[in-house]
PDB file of C-alpha atoms in Angstrom:
ATOM      1  CA  MET A   1      80.925  76.222  71.485  1.00  0.00           C
ATOM      2  CA  ASP A   2      78.515  75.337  74.222  1.00  0.00           C
ATOM      3  CA  HIS A   3      76.198  78.097  74.532  1.00  0.00           C
ATOM      4  CA  SER A   4      74.322  76.428  77.490  1.00  0.00           C
ATOM      5  CA  LYS A   5      76.964  78.156  79.638  1.00  0.00           C
ATOM      6  CA  LYS A   6      76.626  81.896  80.012  1.00  0.00           C
ATOM      7  CA  TYR A   7      80.235  82.580  79.894  1.00  0.00           C
ATOM      8  CA  SER A   8      83.325  81.083  78.070  1.00  0.00           C
ATOM      9  CA  VAL A   9      87.199  81.790  78.711  1.00  0.00           C
ATOM     10  CA  ARG A  10      90.182  80.452  77.043  1.00  0.00           C
ATOM     11  CA  ALA A  11      93.805  80.443  78.248  1.00  0.00           C
ATOM     12  CA  VAL A  12      96.509  79.713  75.946  1.00  0.00           C
ATOM     13  CA  TYR A  13     100.180  79.019  76.010  1.00  0.00           C
ATOM     14  CA  CYS A  14     102.390  81.925  74.723  1.00  0.00           C
ATOM     15  CA  HIS A  15     106.094  82.238  75.447  1.00  0.00           C
ATOM     16  CA  TYR A  16     106.928  85.486  76.988  1.00  0.00           C
ATOM     17  CA  ARG A  17     109.825  85.991  74.360  1.00  0.00           C
ATOM     18  CA  ALA A  18     107.416  85.235  71.362  1.00  0.00           C
ATOM     19  CA  SER A  19     107.587  87.147  68.282  1.00  0.00           C
ATOM     20  CA  ASP A  20     104.660  89.547  67.419  1.00  0.00           C
ATOM     21  CA  GLU A  21     103.422  87.065  64.986  1.00  0.00           C
ATOM     22  CA  GLU A  22     103.596  84.237  67.455  1.00  0.00           C
ATOM     23  CA  ILE A  23     101.768  86.536  69.865  1.00  0.00           C
ATOM     24  CA  TYR A  24      98.984  87.309  67.411  1.00  0.00           C
ATOM     25  CA  GLU A  25      98.540  83.579  66.466  1.00  0.00           C
ATOM     26  CA  SER A  26      98.285  82.704  70.039  1.00  0.00           C
ATOM     27  CA  LEU A  27      95.690  85.481  70.622  1.00  0.00           C
ATOM     28  CA  CYS A  28      93.564  84.079  67.691  1.00  0.00           C
ATOM     29  CA  LYS A  29      93.741  80.546  69.333  1.00  0.00           C
ATOM     30  CA  ALA A  30      92.216  82.185  72.506  1.00  0.00           C
ATOM     31  CA  VAL A  31      89.611  84.521  71.014  1.00  0.00           C
ATOM     32  CA  ASP A  32      88.538  82.745  67.861  1.00  0.00           C
ATOM     33  CA  PRO A  33      86.341  80.107  69.886  1.00  0.00           C
ATOM     34  CA  LEU A  34      84.588  82.887  71.635  1.00  0.00           C
ATOM     35  CA  ASP A  35      81.457  83.033  69.375  1.00  0.00           C
ATOM     36  CA  ARG A  36      79.701  85.545  71.370  1.00  0.00           C
ATOM     37  CA  SER A  37      82.586  87.912  71.612  1.00  0.00           C
ATOM     38  CA  VAL A  38      83.542  87.658  68.007  1.00  0.00           C
ATOM     39  CA  SER A  39      79.841  87.986  66.819  1.00  0.00           C
ATOM     40  CA  LYS A  40      79.559  91.390  68.645  1.00  0.00           C
ATOM     41  CA  ILE A  41      82.912  92.644  67.406  1.00  0.00           C
ATOM     42  CA  LYS A  42      81.931  91.741  63.635  1.00  0.00           C
ATOM     43  CA  ASN A  43      78.655  93.211  64.019  1.00  0.00           C
ATOM     44  CA  ALA A  44      79.642  96.436  65.762  1.00  0.00           C
ATOM     45  CA  LYS A  45      79.644  99.985  64.197  1.00  0.00           C
ATOM     46  CA  LYS A  46      81.606 101.488  67.235  1.00  0.00           C
ATOM     47  CA  ILE A  47      83.994  99.612  69.539  1.00  0.00           C
ATOM     48  CA  VAL A  48      85.562 101.040  72.740  1.00  0.00           C
ATOM     49  CA  ILE A  49      88.718  99.624  74.117  1.00  0.00           C
ATOM     50  CA  LYS A  50      89.887 100.202  77.661  1.00  0.00           C
ATOM     51  CA  THR A  51      93.549  99.178  78.272  1.00  0.00           C
ATOM     52  CA  ASN A  52      96.157  99.570  80.946  1.00  0.00           C
ATOM     53  CA  MET A  53      98.959 101.292  79.276  1.00  0.00           C
ATOM     54  CA  ALA A  54      98.930 105.187  80.206  1.00  0.00           C
ATOM     55  CA  TRP A  55     101.852 106.040  82.363  1.00  0.00           C
ATOM     56  CA  ASP A  56     105.106 108.385  82.519  1.00  0.00           C
ATOM     57  CA  PRO A  57     107.229 106.775  79.753  1.00  0.00           C
ATOM     58  CA  ASP A  58     110.265 107.887  82.202  1.00  0.00           C
ATOM     59  CA  HIS A  59     108.874 105.479  84.653  1.00  0.00           C
ATOM     60  CA  LEU A  60     107.668 102.325  82.805  1.00  0.00           C
ATOM     61  CA  ARG A  61     108.994  99.147  84.334  1.00  0.00           C
ATOM     62  CA  TYR A  62     110.192  96.360  82.147  1.00  0.00           C
ATOM     63  CA  PHE A  63     111.094  92.812  82.726  1.00  0.00           C
ATOM     64  CA  GLU A  64     112.768  90.640  79.989  1.00  0.00           C
ATOM     65  CA  GLY A  65     111.926  93.131  77.455  1.00  0.00           C
ATOM     66  CA  ARG A  66     108.133  93.267  78.226  1.00  0.00           C
ATOM     67  CA  ARG A  67     106.257  95.931  80.199  1.00  0.00           C
ATOM     68  CA  GLN A  68     106.109  94.636  83.792  1.00  0.00           C
ATOM     69  CA  GLU A  69     103.215  96.726  85.089  1.00  0.00           C
ATOM     70  CA  HIS A  70     101.141  97.513  82.088  1.00  0.00           C
ATOM     71  CA  VAL A  71      99.814  95.771  78.847  1.00  0.00           C
ATOM     72  CA  ASP A  72     102.780  95.115  76.472  1.00  0.00           C
ATOM     73  CA  ASP A  73     103.086  96.756  73.353  1.00  0.00           C
ATOM     74  CA  SER A  74     103.082  93.561  71.333  1.00  0.00           C
ATOM     75  CA  VAL A  75      99.803  92.407  72.956  1.00  0.00           C
ATOM     76  CA  MET A  76      98.041  95.504  72.125  1.00  0.00           C
ATOM     77  CA  ARG A  77      99.266  95.371  68.724  1.00  0.00           C
ATOM     78  CA  ALA A  78      97.732  91.841  68.361  1.00  0.00           C
ATOM     79  CA  VAL A  79      94.518  92.842  69.992  1.00  0.00           C
ATOM     80  CA  LEU A  80      94.102  95.820  67.495  1.00  0.00           C
ATOM     81  CA  LYS A  81      95.209  93.686  64.454  1.00  0.00           C
ATOM     82  CA  TYR A  82      92.518  91.119  65.378  1.00  0.00           C
ATOM     83  CA  ILE A  83      89.874  93.640  65.977  1.00  0.00           C
ATOM     84  CA  ARG A  84      90.718  95.366  62.748  1.00  0.00           C
ATOM     85  CA  GLU A  85      90.647  92.078  60.661  1.00  0.00           C
ATOM     86  CA  ASN A  86      87.193  91.241  61.993  1.00  0.00           C
ATOM     87  CA  THR A  87      85.343  94.526  61.808  1.00  0.00           C
ATOM     88  CA  SER A  88      85.039  97.753  59.836  1.00  0.00           C
ATOM     89  CA  ALA A  89      83.679  99.507  62.965  1.00  0.00           C
ATOM     90  CA  LYS A  90      84.934 102.760  64.335  1.00  0.00           C
ATOM     91  CA  ILE A  91      87.493 101.877  67.143  1.00  0.00           C
ATOM     92  CA  ILE A  92      88.225 104.198  70.047  1.00  0.00           C
ATOM     93  CA  SER A  93      90.733 103.664  72.860  1.00  0.00           C
ATOM     94  CA  THR A  94      89.959 105.302  76.126  1.00  0.00           C
ATOM     95  CA  ASP A  95      91.897 105.871  79.379  1.00  0.00           C
ATOM     96  CA  ILE A  96      92.626 108.517  81.853  1.00  0.00           C
ATOM     97  CA  ASP A  97      96.008 110.501  81.347  1.00  0.00           C
ATOM     98  CA  ALA A  98      97.841 109.587  84.444  1.00  0.00           C
ATOM     99  CA  SER A  99      99.377 113.221  84.984  1.00  0.00           C
ATOM    100  CA  SER A 100      96.682 115.190  83.127  1.00  0.00           C
ATOM    101  CA  LEU A 101      99.458 116.710  81.077  1.00  0.00           C
ATOM    102  CA  PRO A 102      98.109 118.636  78.208  1.00  0.00           C
ATOM    103  CA  ASN A 103     100.478 117.094  75.503  1.00  0.00           C
ATOM    104  CA  LEU A 104      99.174 113.546  76.428  1.00  0.00           C
ATOM    105  CA  ARG A 105     102.903 112.609  77.126  1.00  0.00           C
ATOM    106  CA  ASP A 106     101.683 109.864  79.416  1.00  0.00           C
ATOM    107  CA  ILE A 107      99.519 108.241  76.665  1.00  0.00           C
ATOM    108  CA  ASN A 108     102.717 106.449  75.411  1.00  0.00           C
ATOM    109  CA  TYR A 109     100.879 103.968  73.164  1.00  0.00           C
ATOM    110  CA  LEU A 110      99.443 106.615  70.687  1.00  0.00           C
ATOM    111  CA  SER A 111     101.932 105.407  68.143  1.00  0.00           C
ATOM    112  CA  ILE A 112     100.475 101.895  68.433  1.00  0.00           C
ATOM    113  CA  LEU A 113      96.928 103.277  68.029  1.00  0.00           C
ATOM    114  CA  ASP A 114      98.023 105.379  64.993  1.00  0.00           C
ATOM    115  CA  GLU A 115      99.212 102.135  63.246  1.00  0.00           C
ATOM    116  CA  PHE A 116      95.650 100.881  63.263  1.00  0.00           C
ATOM    117  CA  GLY A 117      93.750 104.012  62.752  1.00  0.00           C
ATOM    118  CA  VAL A 118      92.387 103.923  66.300  1.00  0.00           C
ATOM    119  CA  GLU A 119      91.183 107.263  67.841  1.00  0.00           C
ATOM    120  CA  PHE A 120      92.116 108.141  71.470  1.00  0.00           C
ATOM    121  CA  VAL A 121      89.738 109.843  73.890  1.00  0.00           C
ATOM    122  CA  ASN A 122      90.895 110.959  77.233  1.00  0.00           C
ATOM    123  CA  SER A 123      88.302 109.737  79.734  1.00  0.00           C
ATOM    124  CA  ASP A 124      89.264 112.569  82.078  1.00  0.00           C
ATOM    125  CA  GLU A 125      88.211 115.227  79.765  1.00  0.00           C
ATOM    126  CA  PRO A 126      84.430 116.280  78.720  1.00  0.00           C
ATOM    127  CA  PRO A 127      82.319 115.603  77.160  1.00  0.00           C
ATOM    128  CA  PHE A 128      80.746 113.479  79.745  1.00  0.00           C
ATOM    129  CA  LYS A 129      77.457 111.538  80.296  1.00  0.00           C
ATOM    130  CA  ILE A 130      75.608 110.281  83.320  1.00  0.00           C
ATOM    131  CA  TYR A 131      75.143 106.404  82.976  1.00  0.00           C
ATOM    132  CA  GLU A 132      72.549 104.576  85.156  1.00  0.00           C
ATOM    133  CA  VAL A 133      73.666 101.229  86.653  1.00  0.00           C
ATOM    134  CA  PRO A 134      71.489  98.316  85.596  1.00  0.00           C
ATOM    135  CA  GLY A 135      69.609  97.219  88.618  1.00  0.00           C
ATOM    136  CA  GLY A 136      70.260 100.136  90.735  1.00  0.00           C
ATOM    137  CA  GLY A 137      74.038  99.662  91.282  1.00  0.00           C
ATOM    138  CA  LEU A 138      75.782  98.321  94.447  1.00  0.00           C
ATOM    139  CA  VAL A 139      77.274 101.537  95.739  1.00  0.00           C
ATOM    140  CA  PHE A 140      76.073 104.195  93.302  1.00  0.00           C
ATOM    141  CA  ALA A 141      73.014 104.295  91.115  1.00  0.00           C
ATOM    142  CA  ARG A 142      74.729 106.321  88.331  1.00  0.00           C
ATOM    143  CA  TYR A 143      78.247 107.380  87.328  1.00  0.00           C
ATOM    144  CA  LYS A 144      79.706 110.166  85.285  1.00  0.00           C
ATOM    145  CA  LEU A 145      81.846 108.672  82.444  1.00  0.00           C
ATOM    146  CA  SER A 146      83.113 109.819  79.039  1.00  0.00           C
ATOM    147  CA  GLU A 147      80.423 110.214  76.382  1.00  0.00           C
ATOM    148  CA  CYS A 148      82.327 107.973  74.034  1.00  0.00           C
ATOM    149  CA  LEU A 149      80.862 105.001  75.906  1.00  0.00           C
ATOM    150  CA  ALA A 150      77.247 106.058  75.153  1.00  0.00           C
ATOM    151  CA  ASP A 151      76.721 104.451  71.677  1.00  0.00           C
ATOM    152  CA  ALA A 152      79.321 101.753  71.669  1.00  0.00           C
ATOM    153  CA  ASP A 153      78.201  98.427  70.487  1.00  0.00           C
ATOM    154  CA  ALA A 154      81.017  96.606  71.910  1.00  0.00           C
ATOM    155  CA  VAL A 155      83.607  97.191  74.874  1.00  0.00           C
ATOM    156  CA  VAL A 156      86.662  95.398  75.124  1.00  0.00           C
ATOM    157  CA  SER A 157      88.929  95.399  78.479  1.00  0.00           C
ATOM    158  CA  VAL A 158      92.643  94.583  77.909  1.00  0.00           C
ATOM    159  CA  ALA A 159      94.669  94.077  81.439  1.00  0.00           C
ATOM    160  CA  LYS A 160      97.843  93.199  82.647  1.00  0.00           C
ATOM    161  CA  MET A 161      98.119  90.145  85.096  1.00  0.00           C
ATOM    162  CA  LYS A 162      98.992  91.627  88.501  1.00  0.00           C
ATOM    163  CA  ASN A 163      98.275  91.342  92.128  1.00  0.00           C
ATOM    164  CA  HIS A 164      96.724  94.298  93.865  1.00  0.00           C
ATOM    165  CA  ALA A 165      97.583  95.600  97.488  1.00  0.00           C
ATOM    166  CA  PHE A 166      94.051  95.251  98.760  1.00  0.00           C
ATOM    167  CA  MET A 167      91.769  93.980  95.953  1.00  0.00           C
ATOM    168  CA  GLY A 168      94.092  90.886  95.642  1.00  0.00           C
ATOM    169  CA  ILE A 169      94.079  90.993  91.822  1.00  0.00           C
ATOM    170  CA  THR A 170      93.920  93.650  89.120  1.00  0.00           C
ATOM    171  CA  LEU A 171      92.713  92.152  85.826  1.00  0.00           C
ATOM    172  CA  CYS A 172      90.005  92.885  83.542  1.00  0.00           C
ATOM    173  CA  LEU A 173      87.343  94.302  85.919  1.00  0.00           C
ATOM    174  CA  LYS A 174      89.805  96.457  87.859  1.00  0.00           C
ATOM    175  CA  ASN A 175      91.035  97.679  84.500  1.00  0.00           C
ATOM    176  CA  LEU A 176      87.618  99.634  84.227  1.00  0.00           C
ATOM    177  CA  PHE A 177      88.557 101.820  87.089  1.00  0.00           C
ATOM    178  CA  GLY A 178      90.299 103.907  84.600  1.00  0.00           C
ATOM    179  CA  LEU A 179      87.024 105.276  83.161  1.00  0.00           C
ATOM    180  CA  PRO A 180      85.515 107.628  85.752  1.00  0.00           C
ATOM    181  CA  PRO A 181      87.002 111.054  85.444  1.00  0.00           C
ATOM    182  CA  MET A 182      88.808 112.530  88.426  1.00  0.00           C
ATOM    183  CA  LEU A 183      89.322 116.144  89.554  1.00  0.00           C
ATOM    184  CA  PRO A 184      88.214 118.886  88.516  1.00  0.00           C
ATOM    185  CA  HIS A 185      85.386 117.172  86.658  1.00  0.00           C
ATOM    186  CA  ASN A 186      84.596 114.561  89.436  1.00  0.00           C
ATOM    187  CA  ARG A 187      85.285 113.364  92.768  1.00  0.00           C
ATOM    188  CA  PRO A 188      88.935 112.801  93.829  1.00  0.00           C
ATOM    189  CA  ARG A 189      90.296 109.423  92.952  1.00  0.00           C
ATOM    190  CA  ALA A 190      90.523 108.212  96.577  1.00  0.00           C
ATOM    191  CA  TYR A 191      86.681 108.572  96.886  1.00  0.00           C
ATOM    192  CA  TYR A 192      86.117 105.734  94.497  1.00  0.00           C
ATOM    193  CA  HIS A 193      89.401 103.888  95.169  1.00  0.00           C
ATOM    194  CA  HIS A 194      88.531 103.530  98.880  1.00  0.00           C
ATOM    195  CA  ILE A 195      89.168 100.053 100.348  1.00  0.00           C
ATOM    196  CA  ILE A 196      85.459  99.554 101.205  1.00  0.00           C
ATOM    197  CA  ARG A 197      83.899 101.198  98.146  1.00  0.00           C
ATOM    198  CA  LEU A 198      86.341  99.955  95.216  1.00  0.00           C
ATOM    199  CA  PRO A 199      84.881  96.378  95.031  1.00  0.00           C
ATOM    200  CA  TYR A 200      81.331  97.618  94.654  1.00  0.00           C
ATOM    201  CA  VAL A 201      82.533 100.310  92.257  1.00  0.00           C
ATOM    202  CA  LEU A 202      84.151  97.859  90.063  1.00  0.00           C
ATOM    203  CA  VAL A 203      81.030  95.710  89.574  1.00  0.00           C
ATOM    204  CA  ASP A 204      78.853  98.822  88.908  1.00  0.00           C
ATOM    205  CA  LEU A 205      81.410  99.737  86.254  1.00  0.00           C
ATOM    206  CA  GLY A 206      81.262  96.297  84.703  1.00  0.00           C
ATOM    207  CA  MET A 207      77.424  96.366  84.848  1.00  0.00           C
ATOM    208  CA  ILE A 208      77.442  99.679  82.789  1.00  0.00           C
ATOM    209  CA  THR A 209      79.960  98.736  80.176  1.00  0.00           C
ATOM    210  CA  GLN A 210      79.465  95.046  80.013  1.00  0.00           C
ATOM    211  CA  PRO A 211      82.763  94.249  78.133  1.00  0.00           C
ATOM    212  CA  CYS A 212      81.995  91.616  75.392  1.00  0.00           C
ATOM    213  CA  LEU A 213      85.754  90.647  75.084  1.00  0.00           C
ATOM    214  CA  ASN A 214      88.132  90.591  77.969  1.00  0.00           C
ATOM    215  CA  ILE A 215      91.865  89.913  77.420  1.00  0.00           C
ATOM    216  CA  ILE A 216      94.653  89.416  79.960  1.00  0.00           C
ATOM    217  CA  ASP A 217      98.362  89.885  79.009  1.00  0.00           C
ATOM    218  CA  ALA A 218      99.982  87.230  81.049  1.00  0.00           C
ATOM    219  CA  LEU A 219     103.212  86.999  79.007  1.00  0.00           C
ATOM    220  CA  THR A 220     104.862  88.433  82.110  1.00  0.00           C
ATOM    221  CA  GLY A 221     102.997  89.440  85.315  1.00  0.00           C
ATOM    222  CA  GLN A 222     103.611  90.990  88.760  1.00  0.00           C
ATOM    223  CA  SER A 223     103.194  89.475  92.085  1.00  0.00           C
ATOM    224  CA  ARG A 224     102.568  91.105  95.575  1.00  0.00           C
ATOM    225  CA  ARG A 225     101.197  94.582  94.289  1.00  0.00           C
ATOM    226  CA  GLU A 226     100.076  96.720  91.489  1.00  0.00           C
ATOM    227  CA  TRP A 227     103.052  99.023  91.600  1.00  0.00           C
ATOM    228  CA  GLY A 228     106.554  98.117  92.493  1.00  0.00           C
ATOM    229  CA  GLY A 229     105.916  94.413  92.861  1.00  0.00           C
ATOM    230  CA  GLU A 230     107.871  91.299  91.780  1.00  0.00           C
ATOM    231  CA  ALA A 231     107.896  90.159  88.126  1.00  0.00           C
ATOM    232  CA  ARG A 232     106.612  86.893  87.146  1.00  0.00           C
ATOM    233  CA  ILE A 233     107.000  84.848  83.816  1.00  0.00           C
ATOM    234  CA  CYS A 234     103.738  83.415  83.001  1.00  0.00           C
ATOM    235  CA  ASN A 235     103.763  82.577  79.321  1.00  0.00           C
ATOM    236  CA  THR A 236     100.022  82.932  78.936  1.00  0.00           C
ATOM    237  CA  LEU A 237      97.304  84.847  77.287  1.00  0.00           C
ATOM    238  CA  ILE A 238      93.562  84.652  78.353  1.00  0.00           C
ATOM    239  CA  ALA A 239      90.673  85.652  76.622  1.00  0.00           C
ATOM    240  CA  GLY A 240      86.877  85.663  77.756  1.00  0.00           C
ATOM    241  CA  ASP A 241      83.275  86.759  76.775  1.00  0.00           C
ATOM    242  CA  HIS A 242      82.430  87.593  80.640  1.00  0.00           C
ATOM    243  CA  VAL A 243      84.514  89.894  82.605  1.00  0.00           C
ATOM    244  CA  ILE A 244      84.108  88.149  85.961  1.00  0.00           C
ATOM    245  CA  ALA A 245      84.521  84.779  84.561  1.00  0.00           C
ATOM    246  CA  THR A 246      87.845  85.761  82.658  1.00  0.00           C
ATOM    247  CA  ASP A 247      89.246  87.311  85.829  1.00  0.00           C
ATOM    248  CA  ALA A 248      88.235  84.100  87.912  1.00  0.00           C
ATOM    249  CA  CYS A 249      90.247  82.025  85.341  1.00  0.00           C
ATOM    250  CA  GLY A 250      93.134  84.511  85.616  1.00  0.00           C
ATOM    251  CA  ALA A 251      93.062  84.515  89.447  1.00  0.00           C
ATOM    252  CA  TRP A 252      93.102  80.567  89.445  1.00  0.00           C
ATOM    253  CA  LEU A 253      95.989  80.466  87.143  1.00  0.00           C
ATOM    254  CA  MET A 254      97.852  83.311  89.329  1.00  0.00           C
TER     255      MET A 254
END
């Protein structure tokens, strides 16, 4: 691996109808050469994963057997298997519950987390902590986020390949938007998801969390917009050690 570069990204072919084992093998091909990512994962005592899977199970969209708008179950299993085989660290998956239902019905991948002994933390619920943005921030100097991020040695962002109505793309950086809590513990979602603020908010969140491993599920994707768009077959998995570089590769392939 050429460490003269500040980032490395790998895109590998993986057929969208591949088996779970084939998806895992393809993920290994993408991640194994990322020395900086693998080193952080192996040396971590606590890893926090942010993935885009939480949604009302009655309204999940599927295409050719794969989740169309969210990270597919098979990809998430491959990610967790890879991390589990490379570390004994405590692993936490965090996201916001899309409907704030008390029974976490919308966290429809809890059974997958249970397979690998991964704890779930709802980022919408306390305890919280105030995090300063390194360098002062582009739009805000500090953000209220879940306390689970405070002592994480490694953060992993796992995203679906999709277009976004006004951001253009929603990949690993946009995936971090699911970290700030919303009402009643914070400002309303639209405050951060404003067409002017959002690009800068995303950079701030990237600076705070500094994901060391970024994975894009591009077995299938979605064109035109993030919800209700047109399904696409992409046959790809992407992994990188820098969130912006990973998204740039994903955008180029899109």
